[in-house]
PDB file of C-alpha atoms in Angstrom:
ATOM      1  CA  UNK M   1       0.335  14.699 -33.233  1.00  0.00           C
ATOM      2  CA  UNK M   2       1.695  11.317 -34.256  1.00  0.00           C
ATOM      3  CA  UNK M   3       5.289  10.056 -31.800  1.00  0.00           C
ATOM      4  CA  UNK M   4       7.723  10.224 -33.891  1.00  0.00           C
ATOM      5  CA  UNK M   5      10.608   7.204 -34.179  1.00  0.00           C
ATOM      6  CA  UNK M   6      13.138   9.120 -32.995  1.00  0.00           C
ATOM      7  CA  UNK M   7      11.634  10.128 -29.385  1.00  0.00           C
ATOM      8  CA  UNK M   8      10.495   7.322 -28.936  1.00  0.00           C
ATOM      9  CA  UNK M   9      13.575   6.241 -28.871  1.00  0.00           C
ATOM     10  CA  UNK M  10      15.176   8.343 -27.085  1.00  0.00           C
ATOM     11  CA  UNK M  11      11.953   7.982 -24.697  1.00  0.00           C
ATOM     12  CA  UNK M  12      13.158   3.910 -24.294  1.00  0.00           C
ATOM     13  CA  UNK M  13      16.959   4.996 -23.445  1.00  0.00           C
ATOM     14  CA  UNK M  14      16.724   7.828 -21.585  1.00  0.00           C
ATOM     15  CA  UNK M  15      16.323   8.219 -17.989  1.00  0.00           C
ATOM     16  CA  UNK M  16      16.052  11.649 -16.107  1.00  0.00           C
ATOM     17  CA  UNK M  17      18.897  11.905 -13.615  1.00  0.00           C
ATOM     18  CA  UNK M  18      17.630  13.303 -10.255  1.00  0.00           C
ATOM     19  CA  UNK M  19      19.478  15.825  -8.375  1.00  0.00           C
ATOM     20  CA  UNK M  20      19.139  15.972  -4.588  1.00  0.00           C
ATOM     21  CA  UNK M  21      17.442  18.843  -4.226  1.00  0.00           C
ATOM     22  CA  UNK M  22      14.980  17.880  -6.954  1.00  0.00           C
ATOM     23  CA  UNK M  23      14.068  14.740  -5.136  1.00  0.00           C
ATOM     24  CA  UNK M  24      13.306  16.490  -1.991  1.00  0.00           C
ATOM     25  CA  UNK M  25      11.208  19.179  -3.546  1.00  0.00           C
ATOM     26  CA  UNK M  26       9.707  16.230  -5.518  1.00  0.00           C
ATOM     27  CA  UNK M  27       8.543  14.631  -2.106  1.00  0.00           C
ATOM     28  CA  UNK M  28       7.519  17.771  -0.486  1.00  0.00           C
ATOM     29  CA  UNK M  29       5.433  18.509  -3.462  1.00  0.00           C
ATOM     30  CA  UNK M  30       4.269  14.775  -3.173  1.00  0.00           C
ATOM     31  CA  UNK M  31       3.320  15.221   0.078  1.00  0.00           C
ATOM     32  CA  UNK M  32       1.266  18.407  -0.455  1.00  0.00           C
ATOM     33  CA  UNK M  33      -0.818  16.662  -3.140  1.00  0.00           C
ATOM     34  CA  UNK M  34      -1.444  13.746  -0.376  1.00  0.00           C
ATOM     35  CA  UNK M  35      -2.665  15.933   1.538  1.00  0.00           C
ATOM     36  CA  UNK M  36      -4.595  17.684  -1.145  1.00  0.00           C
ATOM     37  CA  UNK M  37      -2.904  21.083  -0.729  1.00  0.00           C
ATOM     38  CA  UNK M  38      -3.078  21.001  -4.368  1.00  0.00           C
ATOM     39  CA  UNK M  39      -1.783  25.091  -5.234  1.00  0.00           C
ATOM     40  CA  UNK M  40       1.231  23.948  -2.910  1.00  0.00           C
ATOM     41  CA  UNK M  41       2.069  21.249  -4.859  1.00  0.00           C
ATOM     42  CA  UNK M  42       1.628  22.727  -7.721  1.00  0.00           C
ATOM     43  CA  UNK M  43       4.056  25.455  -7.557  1.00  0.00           C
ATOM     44  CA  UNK M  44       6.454  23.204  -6.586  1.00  0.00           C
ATOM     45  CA  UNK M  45       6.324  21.359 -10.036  1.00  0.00           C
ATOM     46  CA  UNK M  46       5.837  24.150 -12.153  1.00  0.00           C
ATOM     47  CA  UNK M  47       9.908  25.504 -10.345  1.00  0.00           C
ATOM     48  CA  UNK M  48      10.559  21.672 -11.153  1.00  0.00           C
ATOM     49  CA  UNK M  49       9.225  21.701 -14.493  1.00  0.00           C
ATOM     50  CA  UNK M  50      10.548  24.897 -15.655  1.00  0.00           C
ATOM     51  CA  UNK M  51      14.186  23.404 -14.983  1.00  0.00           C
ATOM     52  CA  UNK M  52      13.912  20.514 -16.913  1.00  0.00           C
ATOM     53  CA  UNK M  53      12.521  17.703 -14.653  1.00  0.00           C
ATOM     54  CA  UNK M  54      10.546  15.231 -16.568  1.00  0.00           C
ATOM     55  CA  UNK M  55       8.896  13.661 -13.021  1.00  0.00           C
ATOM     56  CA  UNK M  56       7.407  17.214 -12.641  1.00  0.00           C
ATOM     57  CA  UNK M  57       5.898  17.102 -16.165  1.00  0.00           C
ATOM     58  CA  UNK M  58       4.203  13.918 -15.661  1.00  0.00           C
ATOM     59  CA  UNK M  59       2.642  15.186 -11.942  1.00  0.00           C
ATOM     60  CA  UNK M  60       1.611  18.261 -13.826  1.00  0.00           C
ATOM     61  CA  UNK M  61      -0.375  15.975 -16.012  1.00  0.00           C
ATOM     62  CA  UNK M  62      -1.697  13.822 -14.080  1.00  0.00           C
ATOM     63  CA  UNK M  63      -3.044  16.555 -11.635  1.00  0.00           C
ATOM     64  CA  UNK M  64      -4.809  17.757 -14.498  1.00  0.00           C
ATOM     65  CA  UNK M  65      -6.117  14.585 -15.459  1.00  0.00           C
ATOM     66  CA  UNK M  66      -7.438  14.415 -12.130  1.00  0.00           C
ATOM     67  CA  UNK M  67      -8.980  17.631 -12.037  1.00  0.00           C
ATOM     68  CA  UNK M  68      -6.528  19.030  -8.591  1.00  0.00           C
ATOM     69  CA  UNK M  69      -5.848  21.867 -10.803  1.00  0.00           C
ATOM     70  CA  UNK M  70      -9.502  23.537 -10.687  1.00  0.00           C
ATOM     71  CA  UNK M  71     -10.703  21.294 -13.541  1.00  0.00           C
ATOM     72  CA  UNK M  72      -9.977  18.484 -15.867  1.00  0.00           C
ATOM     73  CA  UNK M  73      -8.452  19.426 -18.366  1.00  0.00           C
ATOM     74  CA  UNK M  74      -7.012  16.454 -20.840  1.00  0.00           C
ATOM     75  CA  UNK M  75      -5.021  17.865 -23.554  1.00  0.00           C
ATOM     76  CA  UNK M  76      -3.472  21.092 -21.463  1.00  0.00           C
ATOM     77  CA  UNK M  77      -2.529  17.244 -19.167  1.00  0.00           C
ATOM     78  CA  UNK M  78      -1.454  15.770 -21.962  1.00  0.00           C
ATOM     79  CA  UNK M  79       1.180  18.652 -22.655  1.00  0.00           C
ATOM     80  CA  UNK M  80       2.967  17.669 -19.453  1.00  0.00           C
ATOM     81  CA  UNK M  81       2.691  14.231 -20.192  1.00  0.00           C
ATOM     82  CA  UNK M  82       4.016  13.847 -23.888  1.00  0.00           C
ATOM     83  CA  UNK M  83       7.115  16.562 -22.711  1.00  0.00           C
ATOM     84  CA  UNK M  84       7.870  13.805 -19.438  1.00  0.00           C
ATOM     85  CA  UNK M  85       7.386  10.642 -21.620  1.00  0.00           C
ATOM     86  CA  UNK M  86       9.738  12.004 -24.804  1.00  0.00           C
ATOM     87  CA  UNK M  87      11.967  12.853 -21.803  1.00  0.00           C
ATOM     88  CA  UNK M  88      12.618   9.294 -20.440  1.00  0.00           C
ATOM     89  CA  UNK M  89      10.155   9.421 -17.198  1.00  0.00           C
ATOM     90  CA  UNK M  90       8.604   6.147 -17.278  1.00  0.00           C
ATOM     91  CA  UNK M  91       5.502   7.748 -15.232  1.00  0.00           C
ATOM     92  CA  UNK M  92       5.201   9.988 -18.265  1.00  0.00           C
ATOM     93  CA  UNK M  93       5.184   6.985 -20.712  1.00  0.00           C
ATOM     94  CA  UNK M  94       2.795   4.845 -18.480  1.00  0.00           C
ATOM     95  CA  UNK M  95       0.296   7.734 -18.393  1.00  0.00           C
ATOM     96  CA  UNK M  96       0.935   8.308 -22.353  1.00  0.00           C
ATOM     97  CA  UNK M  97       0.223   4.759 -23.199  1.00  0.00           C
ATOM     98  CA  UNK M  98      -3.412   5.168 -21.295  1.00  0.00           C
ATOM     99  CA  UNK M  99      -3.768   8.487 -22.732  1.00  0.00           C
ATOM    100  CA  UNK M 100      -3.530   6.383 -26.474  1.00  0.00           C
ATOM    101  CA  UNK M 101      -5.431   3.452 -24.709  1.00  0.00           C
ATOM    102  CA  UNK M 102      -8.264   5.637 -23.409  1.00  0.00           C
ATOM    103  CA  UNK M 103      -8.775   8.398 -26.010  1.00  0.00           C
ATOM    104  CA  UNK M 104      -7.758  10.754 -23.809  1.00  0.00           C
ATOM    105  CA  UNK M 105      -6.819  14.377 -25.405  1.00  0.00           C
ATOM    106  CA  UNK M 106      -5.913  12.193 -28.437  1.00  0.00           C
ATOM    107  CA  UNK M 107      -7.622   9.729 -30.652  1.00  0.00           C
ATOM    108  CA  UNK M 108      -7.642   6.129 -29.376  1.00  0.00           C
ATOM    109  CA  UNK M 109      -4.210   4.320 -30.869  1.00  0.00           C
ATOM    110  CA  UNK M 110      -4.139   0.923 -29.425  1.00  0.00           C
ATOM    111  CA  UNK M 111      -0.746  -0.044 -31.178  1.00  0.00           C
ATOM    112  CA  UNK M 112       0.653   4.055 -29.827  1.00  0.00           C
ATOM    113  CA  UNK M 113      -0.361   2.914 -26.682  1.00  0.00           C
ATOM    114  CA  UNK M 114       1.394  -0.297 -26.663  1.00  0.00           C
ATOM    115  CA  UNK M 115       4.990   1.376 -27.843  1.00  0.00           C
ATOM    116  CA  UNK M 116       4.457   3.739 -24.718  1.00  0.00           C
ATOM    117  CA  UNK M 117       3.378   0.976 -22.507  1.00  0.00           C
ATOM    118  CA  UNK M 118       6.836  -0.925 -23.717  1.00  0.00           C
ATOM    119  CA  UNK M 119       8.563   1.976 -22.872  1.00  0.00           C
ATOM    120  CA  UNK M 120       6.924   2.359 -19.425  1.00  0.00           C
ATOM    121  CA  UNK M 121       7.206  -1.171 -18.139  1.00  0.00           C
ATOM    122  CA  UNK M 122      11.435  -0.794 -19.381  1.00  0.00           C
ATOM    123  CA  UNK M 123      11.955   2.227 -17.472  1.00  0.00           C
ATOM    124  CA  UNK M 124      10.013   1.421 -14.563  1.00  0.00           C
ATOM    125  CA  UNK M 125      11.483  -1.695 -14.516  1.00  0.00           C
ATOM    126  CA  UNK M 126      14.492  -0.466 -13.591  1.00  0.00           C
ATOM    127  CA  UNK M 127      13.925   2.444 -11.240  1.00  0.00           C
ATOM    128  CA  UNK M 128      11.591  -0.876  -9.220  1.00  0.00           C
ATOM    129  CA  UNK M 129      14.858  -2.646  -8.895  1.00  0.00           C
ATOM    130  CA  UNK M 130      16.024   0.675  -6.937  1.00  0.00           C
ATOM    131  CA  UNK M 131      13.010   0.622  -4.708  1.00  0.00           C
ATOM    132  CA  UNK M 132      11.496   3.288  -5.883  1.00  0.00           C
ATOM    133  CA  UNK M 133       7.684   2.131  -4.412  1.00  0.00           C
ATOM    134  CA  UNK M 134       5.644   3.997  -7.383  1.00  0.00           C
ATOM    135  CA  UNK M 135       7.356   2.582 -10.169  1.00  0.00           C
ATOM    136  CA  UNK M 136       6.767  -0.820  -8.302  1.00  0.00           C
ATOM    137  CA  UNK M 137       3.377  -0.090  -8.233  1.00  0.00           C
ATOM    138  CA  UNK M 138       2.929   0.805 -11.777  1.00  0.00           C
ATOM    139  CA  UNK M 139       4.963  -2.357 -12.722  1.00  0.00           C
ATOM    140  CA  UNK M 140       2.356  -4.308 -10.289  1.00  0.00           C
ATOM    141  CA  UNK M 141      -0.243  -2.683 -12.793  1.00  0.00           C
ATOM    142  CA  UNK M 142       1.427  -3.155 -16.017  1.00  0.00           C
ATOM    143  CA  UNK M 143       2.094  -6.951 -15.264  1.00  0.00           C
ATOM    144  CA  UNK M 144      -2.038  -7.377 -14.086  1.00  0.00           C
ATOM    145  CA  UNK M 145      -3.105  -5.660 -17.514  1.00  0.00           C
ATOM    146  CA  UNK M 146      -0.729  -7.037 -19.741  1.00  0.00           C
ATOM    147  CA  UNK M 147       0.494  -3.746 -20.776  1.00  0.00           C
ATOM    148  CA  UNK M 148       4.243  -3.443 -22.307  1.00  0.00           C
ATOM    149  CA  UNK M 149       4.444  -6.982 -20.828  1.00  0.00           C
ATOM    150  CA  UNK M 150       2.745 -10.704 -20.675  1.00  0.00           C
ATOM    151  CA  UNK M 151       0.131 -10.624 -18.493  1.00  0.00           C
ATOM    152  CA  UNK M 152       1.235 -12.313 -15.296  1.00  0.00           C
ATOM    153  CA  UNK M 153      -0.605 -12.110 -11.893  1.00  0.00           C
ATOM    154  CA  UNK M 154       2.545 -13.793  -9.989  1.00  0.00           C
ATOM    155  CA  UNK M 155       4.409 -10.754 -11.039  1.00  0.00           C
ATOM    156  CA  UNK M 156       2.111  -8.072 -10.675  1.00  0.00           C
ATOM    157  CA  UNK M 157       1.637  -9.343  -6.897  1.00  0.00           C
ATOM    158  CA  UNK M 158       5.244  -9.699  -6.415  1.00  0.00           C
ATOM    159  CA  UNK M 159       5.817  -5.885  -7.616  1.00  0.00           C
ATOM    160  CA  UNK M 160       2.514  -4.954  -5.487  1.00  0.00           C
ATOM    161  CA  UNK M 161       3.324  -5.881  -2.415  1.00  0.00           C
ATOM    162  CA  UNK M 162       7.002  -4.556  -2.608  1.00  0.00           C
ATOM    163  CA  UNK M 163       5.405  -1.437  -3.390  1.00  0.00           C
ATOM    164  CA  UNK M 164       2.856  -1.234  -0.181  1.00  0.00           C
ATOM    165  CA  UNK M 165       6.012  -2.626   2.136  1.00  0.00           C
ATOM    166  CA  UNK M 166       7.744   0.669   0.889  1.00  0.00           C
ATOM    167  CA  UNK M 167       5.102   2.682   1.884  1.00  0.00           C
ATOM    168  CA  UNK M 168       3.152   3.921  -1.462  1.00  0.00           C
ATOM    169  CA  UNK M 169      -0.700   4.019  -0.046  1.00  0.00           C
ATOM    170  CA  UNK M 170      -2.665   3.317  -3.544  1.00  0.00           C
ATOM    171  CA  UNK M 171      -0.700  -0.029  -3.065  1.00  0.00           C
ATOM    172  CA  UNK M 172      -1.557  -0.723   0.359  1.00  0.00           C
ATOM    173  CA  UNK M 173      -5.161   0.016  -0.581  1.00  0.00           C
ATOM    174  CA  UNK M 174      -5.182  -2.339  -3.602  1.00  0.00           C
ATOM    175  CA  UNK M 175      -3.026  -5.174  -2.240  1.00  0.00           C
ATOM    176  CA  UNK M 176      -5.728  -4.533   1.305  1.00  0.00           C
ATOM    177  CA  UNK M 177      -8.666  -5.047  -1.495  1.00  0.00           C
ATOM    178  CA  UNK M 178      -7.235  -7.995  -3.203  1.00  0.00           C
ATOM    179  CA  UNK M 179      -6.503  -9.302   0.486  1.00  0.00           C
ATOM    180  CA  UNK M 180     -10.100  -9.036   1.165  1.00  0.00           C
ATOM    181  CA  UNK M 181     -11.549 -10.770  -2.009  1.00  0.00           C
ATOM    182  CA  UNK M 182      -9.818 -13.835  -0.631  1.00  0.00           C
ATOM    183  CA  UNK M 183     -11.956 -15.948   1.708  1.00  0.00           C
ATOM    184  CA  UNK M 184      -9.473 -16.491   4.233  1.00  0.00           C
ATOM    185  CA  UNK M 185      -9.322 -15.405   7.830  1.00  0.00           C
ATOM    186  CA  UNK M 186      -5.911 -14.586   8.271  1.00  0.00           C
ATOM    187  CA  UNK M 187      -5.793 -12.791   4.768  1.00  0.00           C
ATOM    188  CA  UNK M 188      -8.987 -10.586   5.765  1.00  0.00           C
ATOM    189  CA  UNK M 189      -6.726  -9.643   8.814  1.00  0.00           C
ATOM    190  CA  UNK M 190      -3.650  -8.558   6.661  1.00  0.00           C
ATOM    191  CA  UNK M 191      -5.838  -6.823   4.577  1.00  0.00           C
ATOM    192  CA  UNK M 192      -7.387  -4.167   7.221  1.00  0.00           C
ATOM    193  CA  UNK M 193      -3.801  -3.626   8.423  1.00  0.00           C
ATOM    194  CA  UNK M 194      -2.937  -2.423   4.776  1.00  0.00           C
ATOM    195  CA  UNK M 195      -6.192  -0.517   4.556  1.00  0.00           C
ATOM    196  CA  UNK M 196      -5.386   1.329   7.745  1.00  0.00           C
ATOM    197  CA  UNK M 197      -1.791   2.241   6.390  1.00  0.00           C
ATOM    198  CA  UNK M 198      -3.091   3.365   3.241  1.00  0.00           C
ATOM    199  CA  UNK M 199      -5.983   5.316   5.298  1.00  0.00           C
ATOM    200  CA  UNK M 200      -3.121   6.730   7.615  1.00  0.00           C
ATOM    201  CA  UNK M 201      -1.334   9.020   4.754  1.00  0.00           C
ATOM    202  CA  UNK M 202      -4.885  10.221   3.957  1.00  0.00           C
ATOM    203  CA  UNK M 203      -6.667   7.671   1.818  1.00  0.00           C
ATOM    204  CA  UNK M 204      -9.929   8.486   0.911  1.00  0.00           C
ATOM    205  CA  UNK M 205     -11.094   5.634  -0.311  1.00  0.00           C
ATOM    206  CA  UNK M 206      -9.163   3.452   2.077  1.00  0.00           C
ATOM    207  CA  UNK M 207     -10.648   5.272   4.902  1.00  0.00           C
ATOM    208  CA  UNK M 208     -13.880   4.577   3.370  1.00  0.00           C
ATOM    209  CA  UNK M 209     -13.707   1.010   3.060  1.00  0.00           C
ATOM    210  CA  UNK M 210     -12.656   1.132   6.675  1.00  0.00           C
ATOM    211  CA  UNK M 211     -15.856   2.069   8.246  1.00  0.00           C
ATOM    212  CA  UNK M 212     -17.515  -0.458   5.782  1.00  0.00           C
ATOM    213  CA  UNK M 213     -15.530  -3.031   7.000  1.00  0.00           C
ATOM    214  CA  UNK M 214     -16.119  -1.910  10.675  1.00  0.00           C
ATOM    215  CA  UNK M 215     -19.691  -1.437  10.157  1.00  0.00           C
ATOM    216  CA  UNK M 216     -20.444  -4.860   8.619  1.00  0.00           C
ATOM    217  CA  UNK M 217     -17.911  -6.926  10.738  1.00  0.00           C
ATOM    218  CA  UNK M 218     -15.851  -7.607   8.023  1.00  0.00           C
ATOM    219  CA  UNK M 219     -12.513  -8.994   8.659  1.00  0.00           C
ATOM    220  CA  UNK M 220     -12.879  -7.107  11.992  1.00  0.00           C
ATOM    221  CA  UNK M 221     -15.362  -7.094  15.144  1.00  0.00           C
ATOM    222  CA  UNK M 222     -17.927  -4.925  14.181  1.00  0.00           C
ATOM    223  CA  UNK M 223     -17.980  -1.431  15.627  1.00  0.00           C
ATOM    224  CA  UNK M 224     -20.513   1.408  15.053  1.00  0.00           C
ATOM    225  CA  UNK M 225     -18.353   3.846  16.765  1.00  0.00           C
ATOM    226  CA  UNK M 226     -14.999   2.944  14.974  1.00  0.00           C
ATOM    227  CA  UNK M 227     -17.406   2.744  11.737  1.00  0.00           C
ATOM    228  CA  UNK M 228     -18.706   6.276  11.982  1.00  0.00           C
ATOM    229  CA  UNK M 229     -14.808   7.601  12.861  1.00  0.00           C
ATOM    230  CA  UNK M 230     -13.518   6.110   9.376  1.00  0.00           C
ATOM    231  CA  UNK M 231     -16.120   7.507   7.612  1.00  0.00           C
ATOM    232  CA  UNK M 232     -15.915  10.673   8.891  1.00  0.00           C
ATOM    233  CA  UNK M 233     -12.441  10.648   8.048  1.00  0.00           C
ATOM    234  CA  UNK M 234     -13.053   9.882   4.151  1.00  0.00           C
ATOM    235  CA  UNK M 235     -15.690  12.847   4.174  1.00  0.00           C
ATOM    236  CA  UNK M 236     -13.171  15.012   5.243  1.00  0.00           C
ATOM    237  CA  UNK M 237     -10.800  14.082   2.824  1.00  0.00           C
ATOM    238  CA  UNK M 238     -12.964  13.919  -0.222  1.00  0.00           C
ATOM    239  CA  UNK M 239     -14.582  17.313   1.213  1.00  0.00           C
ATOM    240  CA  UNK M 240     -10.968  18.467   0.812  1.00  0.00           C
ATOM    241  CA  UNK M 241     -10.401  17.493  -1.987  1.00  0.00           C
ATOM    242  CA  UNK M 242     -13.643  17.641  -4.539  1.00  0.00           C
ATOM    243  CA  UNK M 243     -13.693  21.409  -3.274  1.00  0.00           C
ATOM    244  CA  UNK M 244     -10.543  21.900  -5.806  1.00  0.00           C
ATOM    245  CA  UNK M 245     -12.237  20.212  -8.760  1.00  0.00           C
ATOM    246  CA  UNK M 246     -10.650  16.589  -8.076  1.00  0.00           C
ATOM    247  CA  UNK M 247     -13.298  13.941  -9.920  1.00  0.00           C
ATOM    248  CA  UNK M 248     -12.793  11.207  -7.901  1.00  0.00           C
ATOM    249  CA  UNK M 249     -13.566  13.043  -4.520  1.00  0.00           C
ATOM    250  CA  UNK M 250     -16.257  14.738  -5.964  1.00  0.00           C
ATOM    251  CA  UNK M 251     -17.774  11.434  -6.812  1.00  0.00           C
ATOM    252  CA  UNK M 252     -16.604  10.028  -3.248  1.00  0.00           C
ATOM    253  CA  UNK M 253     -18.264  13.219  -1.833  1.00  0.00           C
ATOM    254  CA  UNK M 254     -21.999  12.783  -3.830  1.00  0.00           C
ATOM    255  CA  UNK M 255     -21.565   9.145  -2.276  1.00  0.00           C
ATOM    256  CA  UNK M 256     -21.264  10.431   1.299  1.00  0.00           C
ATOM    257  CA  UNK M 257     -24.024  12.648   0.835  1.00  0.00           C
ATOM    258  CA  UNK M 258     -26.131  10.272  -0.468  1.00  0.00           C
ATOM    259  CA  UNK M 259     -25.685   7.771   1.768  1.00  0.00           C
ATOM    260  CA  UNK M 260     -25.117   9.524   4.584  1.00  0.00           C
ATOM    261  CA  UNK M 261     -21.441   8.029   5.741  1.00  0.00           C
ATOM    262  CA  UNK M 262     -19.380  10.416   7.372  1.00  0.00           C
ATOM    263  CA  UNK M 263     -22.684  13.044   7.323  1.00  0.00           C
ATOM    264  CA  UNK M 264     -26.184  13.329   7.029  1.00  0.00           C
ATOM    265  CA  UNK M 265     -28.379  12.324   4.251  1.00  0.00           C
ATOM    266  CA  UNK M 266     -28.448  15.061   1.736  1.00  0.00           C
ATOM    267  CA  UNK M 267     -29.630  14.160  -1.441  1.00  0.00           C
ATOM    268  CA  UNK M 268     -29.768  17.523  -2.946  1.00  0.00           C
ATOM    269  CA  UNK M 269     -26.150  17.971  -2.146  1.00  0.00           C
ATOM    270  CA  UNK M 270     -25.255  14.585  -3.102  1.00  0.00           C
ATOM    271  CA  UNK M 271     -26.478  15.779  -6.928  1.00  0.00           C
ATOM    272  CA  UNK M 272     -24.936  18.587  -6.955  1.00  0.00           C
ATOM    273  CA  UNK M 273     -21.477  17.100  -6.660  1.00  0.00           C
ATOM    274  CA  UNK M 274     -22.554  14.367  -8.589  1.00  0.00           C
ATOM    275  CA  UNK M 275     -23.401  17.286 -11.178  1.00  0.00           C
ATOM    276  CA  UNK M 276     -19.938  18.737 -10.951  1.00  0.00           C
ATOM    277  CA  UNK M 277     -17.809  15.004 -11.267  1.00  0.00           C
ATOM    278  CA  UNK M 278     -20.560  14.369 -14.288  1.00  0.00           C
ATOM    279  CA  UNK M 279     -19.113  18.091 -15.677  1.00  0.00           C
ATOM    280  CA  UNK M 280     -15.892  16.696 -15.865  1.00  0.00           C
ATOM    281  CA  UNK M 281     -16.727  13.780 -18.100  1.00  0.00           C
ATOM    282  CA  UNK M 282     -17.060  11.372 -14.615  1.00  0.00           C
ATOM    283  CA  UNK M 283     -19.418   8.503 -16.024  1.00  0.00           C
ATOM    284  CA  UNK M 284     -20.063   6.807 -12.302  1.00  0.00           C
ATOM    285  CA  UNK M 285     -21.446  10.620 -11.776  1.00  0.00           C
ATOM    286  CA  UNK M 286     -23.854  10.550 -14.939  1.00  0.00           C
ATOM    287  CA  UNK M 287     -25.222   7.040 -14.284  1.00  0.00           C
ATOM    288  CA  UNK M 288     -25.585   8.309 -10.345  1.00  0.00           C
ATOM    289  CA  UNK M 289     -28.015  11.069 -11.587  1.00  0.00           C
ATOM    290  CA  UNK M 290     -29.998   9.170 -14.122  1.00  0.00           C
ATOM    291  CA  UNK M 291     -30.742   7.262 -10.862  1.00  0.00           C
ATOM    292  CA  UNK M 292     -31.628  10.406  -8.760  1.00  0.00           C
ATOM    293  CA  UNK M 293     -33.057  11.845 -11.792  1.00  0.00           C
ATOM    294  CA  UNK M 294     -35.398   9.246 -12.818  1.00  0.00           C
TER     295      UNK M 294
END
């Protein structure tokens, strides 16, 4: 349905007032989605939503989005998402705005997703200034893609590595993989102690790039042993996680199967997750099985 003036609006002006006791359900339900205890977190949002908090929405959404629900499901997400962006939750608008952007639930609006991208980068703008790491991390994104803002790398680094410094793990992983694009010794060596923060709260794919690094000698010694451990970790996680319908691990799963990181070779099972990812509209899934289905 088209955004009317009016919300968005009130979408640029408002912003959701936390109580105490939502922000520590918030983070417990945050932490049980970390840890892919995804029915736990869950029913901590829906208590959330159903009194009014527009953060709740939005981690309704995306959960959806992600398939942590039992299945990807883009326009019951995009529910959640319009009711947290009209709201004033600049999560909300940032995932509205690539909702627009991607064709997501909706038809592709590029100019839609702009206004909500606007919205997003004013909103999180401010809750940044407050340290709050994810909205520093969104910023960090906004400012690389030129979304709701001038594109400006100097920016988008400045907001990225507040965020991983405050602790918010998909930062430390990115800021650990731009670290490692750079040639530099000393960078490498900064960039393996973000990966291993990142890997500590559970990162999958931060785990994963771990026991690449370690395998190759990458940044580190290499180290078969401390190889094999990382990767065993990031099977466990994705195992954890793919098993509730989350794309992404059940890509990262088909990957470990495949390859045979973390377990053995299996290339039956490998296609079968890579079946259930390409299900849910994954396209790294479907190329995957044109290649095991030649």
């Amino acid at each position: 349905m088209p955004i009317r003036p009016l919300l968005l609006t009130a979408a640029l002006i408002l912003a959701p007032t936390l109580h105490a006791d939502d922000s520590t359900a918030l983070q417990q339900a945050a932490d049980a989605r970390n840890q892919a205890n995804y029915a736990q977190a869950r029913a901590l949002y829906d208590t959330l939503a159903a009194a009014g908090n527009a953060r709740a929405e939005a981690r309704l959404g995306q959960m959806q989005l992600a398939g942590e629900l039992g299945r990807k499901d883009d326009t019951a997400a995009l529910i959640h998402i319009r009711k947290a962006a009209e709201a004033g939750d600049g999560i909300g608008q940032y995932l509205l705005g690539s909702a627009y952007q991607r064709g997501n639930g909706v038809e592709k609006d590029p100019a839609t997703a702009q206004k909500w991208f606007t919205a997003a980068a004013k909103t999180l703008a401010q809750a940044a200034t407050h340290n709050d790491a994810e909205a520093q991390f969104i910023l960090a994104i906004l400012y690389l893609n030129g979304q709701g803002v001038g594109k400006d790398d100097a920016q988008s680094r400045q907001w990225l590595e507040k965020a991983a410094e405050n602790g918010y793990a998909s930062a430390q992983n990115l800021l650990g993989n731009t670290l490692l694009a750079d040639n530099a010794q000393e960078n490498k060596r900064a960039a393996v102690n973000w990966l291993k923060k990142a890997a500590a709260q559970g990162h999958s794919v931060a785990q994963n790039t771990l026991g690449d690094l370690y395998k190759n000698g990458r940044g580190v010694i290499a180290n078969p042993a401390t190889a094999t451990e990382w990767y065993r970790q990031a099977f466990e996680s994705s195992s954890k996680a793919a098993a509730q319908g989350a794309v992404m691990a059940q890509v990262q799963l088909a990957e470990h199967y495949y390859y045979g990181t973390g377990t053995d070779v299996d290339r039956d099972k490998a296609r079968e997750w890579y079946q259930k990812a390409a299900a849910q509209g994954s396209d790294k899934a479907k190329q995957a099985l044109q290649t095991l289905n030649p």
